[in-house]
Every structure is written in structure tokens, then in C-alpha cells.
Coordinates of N, CA, C and O in Angstrom, one line a residue:
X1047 N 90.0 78.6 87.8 CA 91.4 78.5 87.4 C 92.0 77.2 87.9 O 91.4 76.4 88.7
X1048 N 92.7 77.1 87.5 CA 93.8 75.4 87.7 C 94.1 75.7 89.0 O 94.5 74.7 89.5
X1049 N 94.1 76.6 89.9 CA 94.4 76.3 91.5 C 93.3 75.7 92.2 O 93.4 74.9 93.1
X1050 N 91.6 76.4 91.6 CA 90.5 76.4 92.1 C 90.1 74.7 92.1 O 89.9 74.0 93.0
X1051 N 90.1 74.4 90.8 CA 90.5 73.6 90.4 C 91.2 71.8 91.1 O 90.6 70.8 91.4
X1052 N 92.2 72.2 91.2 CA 93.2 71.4 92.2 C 92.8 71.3 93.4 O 92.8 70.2 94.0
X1053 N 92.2 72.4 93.9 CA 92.0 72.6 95.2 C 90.5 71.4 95.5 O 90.5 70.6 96.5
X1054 N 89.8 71.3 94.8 CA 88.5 70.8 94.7 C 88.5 69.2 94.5 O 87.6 68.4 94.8
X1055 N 89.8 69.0 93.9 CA 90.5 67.9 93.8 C 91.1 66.8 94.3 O 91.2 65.6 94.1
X1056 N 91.6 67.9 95.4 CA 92.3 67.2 96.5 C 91.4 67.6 97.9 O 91.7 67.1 99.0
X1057 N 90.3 68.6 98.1 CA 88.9 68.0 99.1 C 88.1 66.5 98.3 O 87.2 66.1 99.0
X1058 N 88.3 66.0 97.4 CA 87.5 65.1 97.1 C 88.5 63.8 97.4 O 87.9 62.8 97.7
X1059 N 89.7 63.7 97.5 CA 90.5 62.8 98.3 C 90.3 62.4 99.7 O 90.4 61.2 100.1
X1060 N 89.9 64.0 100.6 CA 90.0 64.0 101.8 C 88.8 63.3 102.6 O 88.9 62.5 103.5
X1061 N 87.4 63.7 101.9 CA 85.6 64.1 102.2 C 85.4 62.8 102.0 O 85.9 62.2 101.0
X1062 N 84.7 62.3 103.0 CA 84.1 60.4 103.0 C 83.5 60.4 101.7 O 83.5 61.6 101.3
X1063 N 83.0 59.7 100.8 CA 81.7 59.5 100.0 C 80.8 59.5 100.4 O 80.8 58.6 101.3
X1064 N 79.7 59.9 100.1 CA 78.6 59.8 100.3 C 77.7 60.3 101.3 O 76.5 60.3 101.4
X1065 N 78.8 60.8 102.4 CA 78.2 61.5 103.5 C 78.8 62.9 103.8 O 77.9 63.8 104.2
X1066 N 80.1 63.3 103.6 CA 81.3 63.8 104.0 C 80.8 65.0 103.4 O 80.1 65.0 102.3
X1067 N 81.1 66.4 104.0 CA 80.6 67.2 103.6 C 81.7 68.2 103.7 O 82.8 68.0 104.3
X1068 N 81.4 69.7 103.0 CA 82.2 70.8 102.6 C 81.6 72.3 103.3 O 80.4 72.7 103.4
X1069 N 82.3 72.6 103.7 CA 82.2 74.1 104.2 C 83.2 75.2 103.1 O 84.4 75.1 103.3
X1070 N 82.8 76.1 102.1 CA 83.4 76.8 101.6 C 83.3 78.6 102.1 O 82.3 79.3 101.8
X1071 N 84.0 78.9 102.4 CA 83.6 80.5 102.7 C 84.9 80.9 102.2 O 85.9 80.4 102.5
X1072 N 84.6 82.5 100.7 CA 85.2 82.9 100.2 C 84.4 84.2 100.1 O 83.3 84.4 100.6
X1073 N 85.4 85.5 99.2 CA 84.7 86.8 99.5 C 83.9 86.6 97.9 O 84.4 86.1 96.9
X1074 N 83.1 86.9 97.9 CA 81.9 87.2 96.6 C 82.5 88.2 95.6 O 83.4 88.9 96.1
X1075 N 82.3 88.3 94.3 CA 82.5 88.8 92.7 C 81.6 89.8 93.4 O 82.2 90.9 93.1
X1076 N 80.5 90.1 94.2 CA 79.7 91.1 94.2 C 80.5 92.5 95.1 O 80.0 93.6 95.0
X1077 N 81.7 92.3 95.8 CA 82.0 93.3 96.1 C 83.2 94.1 95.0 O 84.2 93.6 94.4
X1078 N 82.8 95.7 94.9 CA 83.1 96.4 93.6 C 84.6 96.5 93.4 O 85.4 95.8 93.9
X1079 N 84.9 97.2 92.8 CA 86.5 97.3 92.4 C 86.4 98.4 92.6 O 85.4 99.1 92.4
X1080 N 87.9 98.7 93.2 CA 89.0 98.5 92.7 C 89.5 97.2 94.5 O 89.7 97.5 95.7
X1081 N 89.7 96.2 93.8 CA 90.0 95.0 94.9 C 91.3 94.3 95.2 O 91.6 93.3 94.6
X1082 N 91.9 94.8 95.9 CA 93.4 94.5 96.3 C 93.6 92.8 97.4 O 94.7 92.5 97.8
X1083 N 92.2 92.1 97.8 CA 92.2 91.1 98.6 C 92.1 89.9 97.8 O 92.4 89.9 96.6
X1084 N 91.8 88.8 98.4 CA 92.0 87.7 97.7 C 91.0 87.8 96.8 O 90.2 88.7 96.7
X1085 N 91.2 86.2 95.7 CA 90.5 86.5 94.9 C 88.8 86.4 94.9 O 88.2 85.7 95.7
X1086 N 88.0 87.2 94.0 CA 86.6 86.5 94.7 C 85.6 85.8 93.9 O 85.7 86.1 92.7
X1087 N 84.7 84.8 94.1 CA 84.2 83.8 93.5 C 83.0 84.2 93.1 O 82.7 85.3 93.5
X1088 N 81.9 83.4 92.3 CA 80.6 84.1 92.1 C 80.1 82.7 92.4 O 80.7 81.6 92.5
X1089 N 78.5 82.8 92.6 CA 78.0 81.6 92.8 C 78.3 80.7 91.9 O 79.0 79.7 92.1
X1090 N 77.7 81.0 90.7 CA 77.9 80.1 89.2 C 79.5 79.7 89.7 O 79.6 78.7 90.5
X1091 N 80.7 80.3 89.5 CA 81.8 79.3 89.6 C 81.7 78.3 90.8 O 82.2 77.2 90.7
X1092 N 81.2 78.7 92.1 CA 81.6 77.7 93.2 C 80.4 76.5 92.6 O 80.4 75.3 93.1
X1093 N 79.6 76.8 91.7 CA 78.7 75.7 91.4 C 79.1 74.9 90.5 O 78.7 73.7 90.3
X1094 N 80.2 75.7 89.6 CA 81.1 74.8 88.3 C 82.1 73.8 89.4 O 82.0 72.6 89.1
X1095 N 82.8 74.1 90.3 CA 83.9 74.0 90.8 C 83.1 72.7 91.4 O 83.2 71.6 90.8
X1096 N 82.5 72.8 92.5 CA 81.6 71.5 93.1 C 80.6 70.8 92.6 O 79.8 70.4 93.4
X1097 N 80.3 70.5 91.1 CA 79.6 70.0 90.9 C 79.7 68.2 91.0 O 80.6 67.5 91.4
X1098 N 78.0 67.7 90.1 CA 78.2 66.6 90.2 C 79.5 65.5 89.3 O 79.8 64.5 89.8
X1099 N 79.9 66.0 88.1 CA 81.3 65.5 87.7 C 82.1 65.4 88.5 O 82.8 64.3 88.7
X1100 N 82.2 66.5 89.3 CA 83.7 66.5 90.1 C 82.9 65.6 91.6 O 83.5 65.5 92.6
X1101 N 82.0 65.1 91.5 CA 81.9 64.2 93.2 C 81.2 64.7 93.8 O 81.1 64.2 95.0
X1102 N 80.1 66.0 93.4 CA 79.9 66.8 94.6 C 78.2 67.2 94.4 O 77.4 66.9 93.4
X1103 N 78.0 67.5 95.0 CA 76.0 68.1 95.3 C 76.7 69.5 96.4 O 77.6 69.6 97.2
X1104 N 75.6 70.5 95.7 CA 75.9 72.2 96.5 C 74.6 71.9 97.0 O 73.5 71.6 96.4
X1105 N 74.8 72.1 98.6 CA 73.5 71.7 99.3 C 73.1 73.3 99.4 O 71.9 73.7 99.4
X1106 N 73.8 74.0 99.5 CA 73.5 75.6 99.7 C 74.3 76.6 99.4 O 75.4 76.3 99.9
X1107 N 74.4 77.5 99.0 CA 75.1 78.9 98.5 C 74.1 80.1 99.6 O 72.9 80.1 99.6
X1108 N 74.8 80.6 100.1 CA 74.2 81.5 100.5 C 75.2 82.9 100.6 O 76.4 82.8 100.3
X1109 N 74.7 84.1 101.0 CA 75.6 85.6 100.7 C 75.4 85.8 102.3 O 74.4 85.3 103.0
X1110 N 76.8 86.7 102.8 CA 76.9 87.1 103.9 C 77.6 88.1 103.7 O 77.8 88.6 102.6
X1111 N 78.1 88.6 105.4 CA 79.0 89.8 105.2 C 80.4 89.2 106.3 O 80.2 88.4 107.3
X1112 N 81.6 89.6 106.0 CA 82.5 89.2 107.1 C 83.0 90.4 107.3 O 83.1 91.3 106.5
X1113 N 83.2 90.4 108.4 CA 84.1 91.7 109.1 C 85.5 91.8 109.3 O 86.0 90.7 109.1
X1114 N 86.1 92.5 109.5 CA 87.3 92.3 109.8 C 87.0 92.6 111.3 O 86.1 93.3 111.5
X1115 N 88.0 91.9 112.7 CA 87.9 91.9 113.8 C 88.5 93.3 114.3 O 89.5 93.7 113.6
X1116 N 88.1 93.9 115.1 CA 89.4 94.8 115.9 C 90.6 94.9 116.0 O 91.4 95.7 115.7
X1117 N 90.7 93.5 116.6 CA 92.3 93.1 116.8 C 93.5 92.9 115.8 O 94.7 92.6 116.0
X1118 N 92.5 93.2 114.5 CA 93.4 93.3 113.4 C 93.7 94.6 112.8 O 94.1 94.6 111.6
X1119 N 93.5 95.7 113.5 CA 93.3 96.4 112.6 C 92.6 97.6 112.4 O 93.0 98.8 112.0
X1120 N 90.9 97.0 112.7 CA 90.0 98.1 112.1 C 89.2 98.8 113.1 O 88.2 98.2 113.6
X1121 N 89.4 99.8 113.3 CA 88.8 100.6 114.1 C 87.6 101.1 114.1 O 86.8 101.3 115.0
X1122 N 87.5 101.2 112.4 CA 85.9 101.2 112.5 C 84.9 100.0 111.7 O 83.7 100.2 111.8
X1123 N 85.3 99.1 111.2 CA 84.3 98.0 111.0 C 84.7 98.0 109.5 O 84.1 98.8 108.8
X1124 N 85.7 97.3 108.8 CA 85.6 96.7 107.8 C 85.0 95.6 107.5 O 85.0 94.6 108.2
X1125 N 84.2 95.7 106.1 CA 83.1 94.9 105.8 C 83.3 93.9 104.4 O 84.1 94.5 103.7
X1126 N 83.0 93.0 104.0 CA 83.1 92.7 102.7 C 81.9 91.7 102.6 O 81.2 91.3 103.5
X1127 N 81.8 91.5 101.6 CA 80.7 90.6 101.2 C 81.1 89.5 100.4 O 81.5 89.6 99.3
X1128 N 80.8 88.2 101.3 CA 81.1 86.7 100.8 C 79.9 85.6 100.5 O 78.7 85.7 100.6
X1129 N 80.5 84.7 100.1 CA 79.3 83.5 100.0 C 79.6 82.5 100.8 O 80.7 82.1 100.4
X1130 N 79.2 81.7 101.8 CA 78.7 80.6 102.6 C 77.9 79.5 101.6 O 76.7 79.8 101.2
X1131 N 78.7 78.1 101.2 CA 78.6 77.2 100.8 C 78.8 76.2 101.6 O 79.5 76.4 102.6
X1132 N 78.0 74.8 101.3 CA 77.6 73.3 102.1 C 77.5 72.3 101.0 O 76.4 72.1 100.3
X1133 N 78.8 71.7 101.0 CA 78.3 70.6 99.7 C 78.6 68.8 100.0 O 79.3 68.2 100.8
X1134 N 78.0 68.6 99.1 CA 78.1 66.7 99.9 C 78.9 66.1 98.8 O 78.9 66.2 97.6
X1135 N 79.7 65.2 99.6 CA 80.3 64.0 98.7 C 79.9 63.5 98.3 O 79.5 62.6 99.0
X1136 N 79.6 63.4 96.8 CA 78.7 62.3 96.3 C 79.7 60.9 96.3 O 79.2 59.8 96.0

């Protein structure tokens, strides 16, 4: 979308060339509906989003899980499932 978009636009302002690198962590398309949290991404889009047009090399995609902490909240262990990305300025 035009925010995702934007967003990727203005890390390519910030990120040195050619060395400068990206940390993306967002929650994954793989966790099911009905989903009331932010929005969630799939590999394929974070690979549309950072590609080489836009400046960029995806050094890695990888799948995790994030928790939600105690202190926020959850008593018994909220879970979601995200993707851990590393990408370079070309």
C-alpha cells in the first residue's frame, strides 16, 4: 500500500549506500483471522517492498514468534507469529 510504500522510501533517504543496512520486524499474513492488530505482511510483499528498484538486496526473511510481555497485560503468554528481515542498501 502507499504507506508501505512511503515508508521504504524514506528508509532509503536515511540507510548509507552500499553498506547501510535494514532491520524489519512485522507480524506475518500467516497468523489466522479474525485479526484486530496491526497490519500483517507476507514474505513476497516485504520482498516487493525492498527490492532491487527500490535500492535494496533482502539479505534474509526469516519466521518467528513474538510474545507479548507480562507487564503488558498477559498472564498467560500471548503469541503471534512474525517475520525477521535484513536488507542492504544497494
Amino acid at each position: 500500500d502507499e504507506d508501505a510504500v512511503l515508508y521504504v522510501q524514506q528508509l532509503s533517504r536515511l540507510v548509507k549506500r552500499g553498506s547501510g543496512r535494514c532491520f524489519v520486524g512485522c507480524f506475518s499474513d500467516k497468523n489466522p483471522d479474525p485479526w484486530d492488530n496491526p497490519r500483517r505482511l507476507s514474505e513476497e510483499n516485504l520482498r516487493a517492498l525492498f527490492c532491487e528498484e527500490a535500492g535494496w538486496e533482502v539479505l534474509n526473511i526469516r519466521d518467528t514468534w513474538w510474545s507479548r510481555p507480562t507487564y503488558r497485560g498477559s498472564s498467560q503468554g500471548s503469541f503471534s507469529m512474525a517475520l525477521w528481515m535484513e536488507a542492504r542498501r544497494l
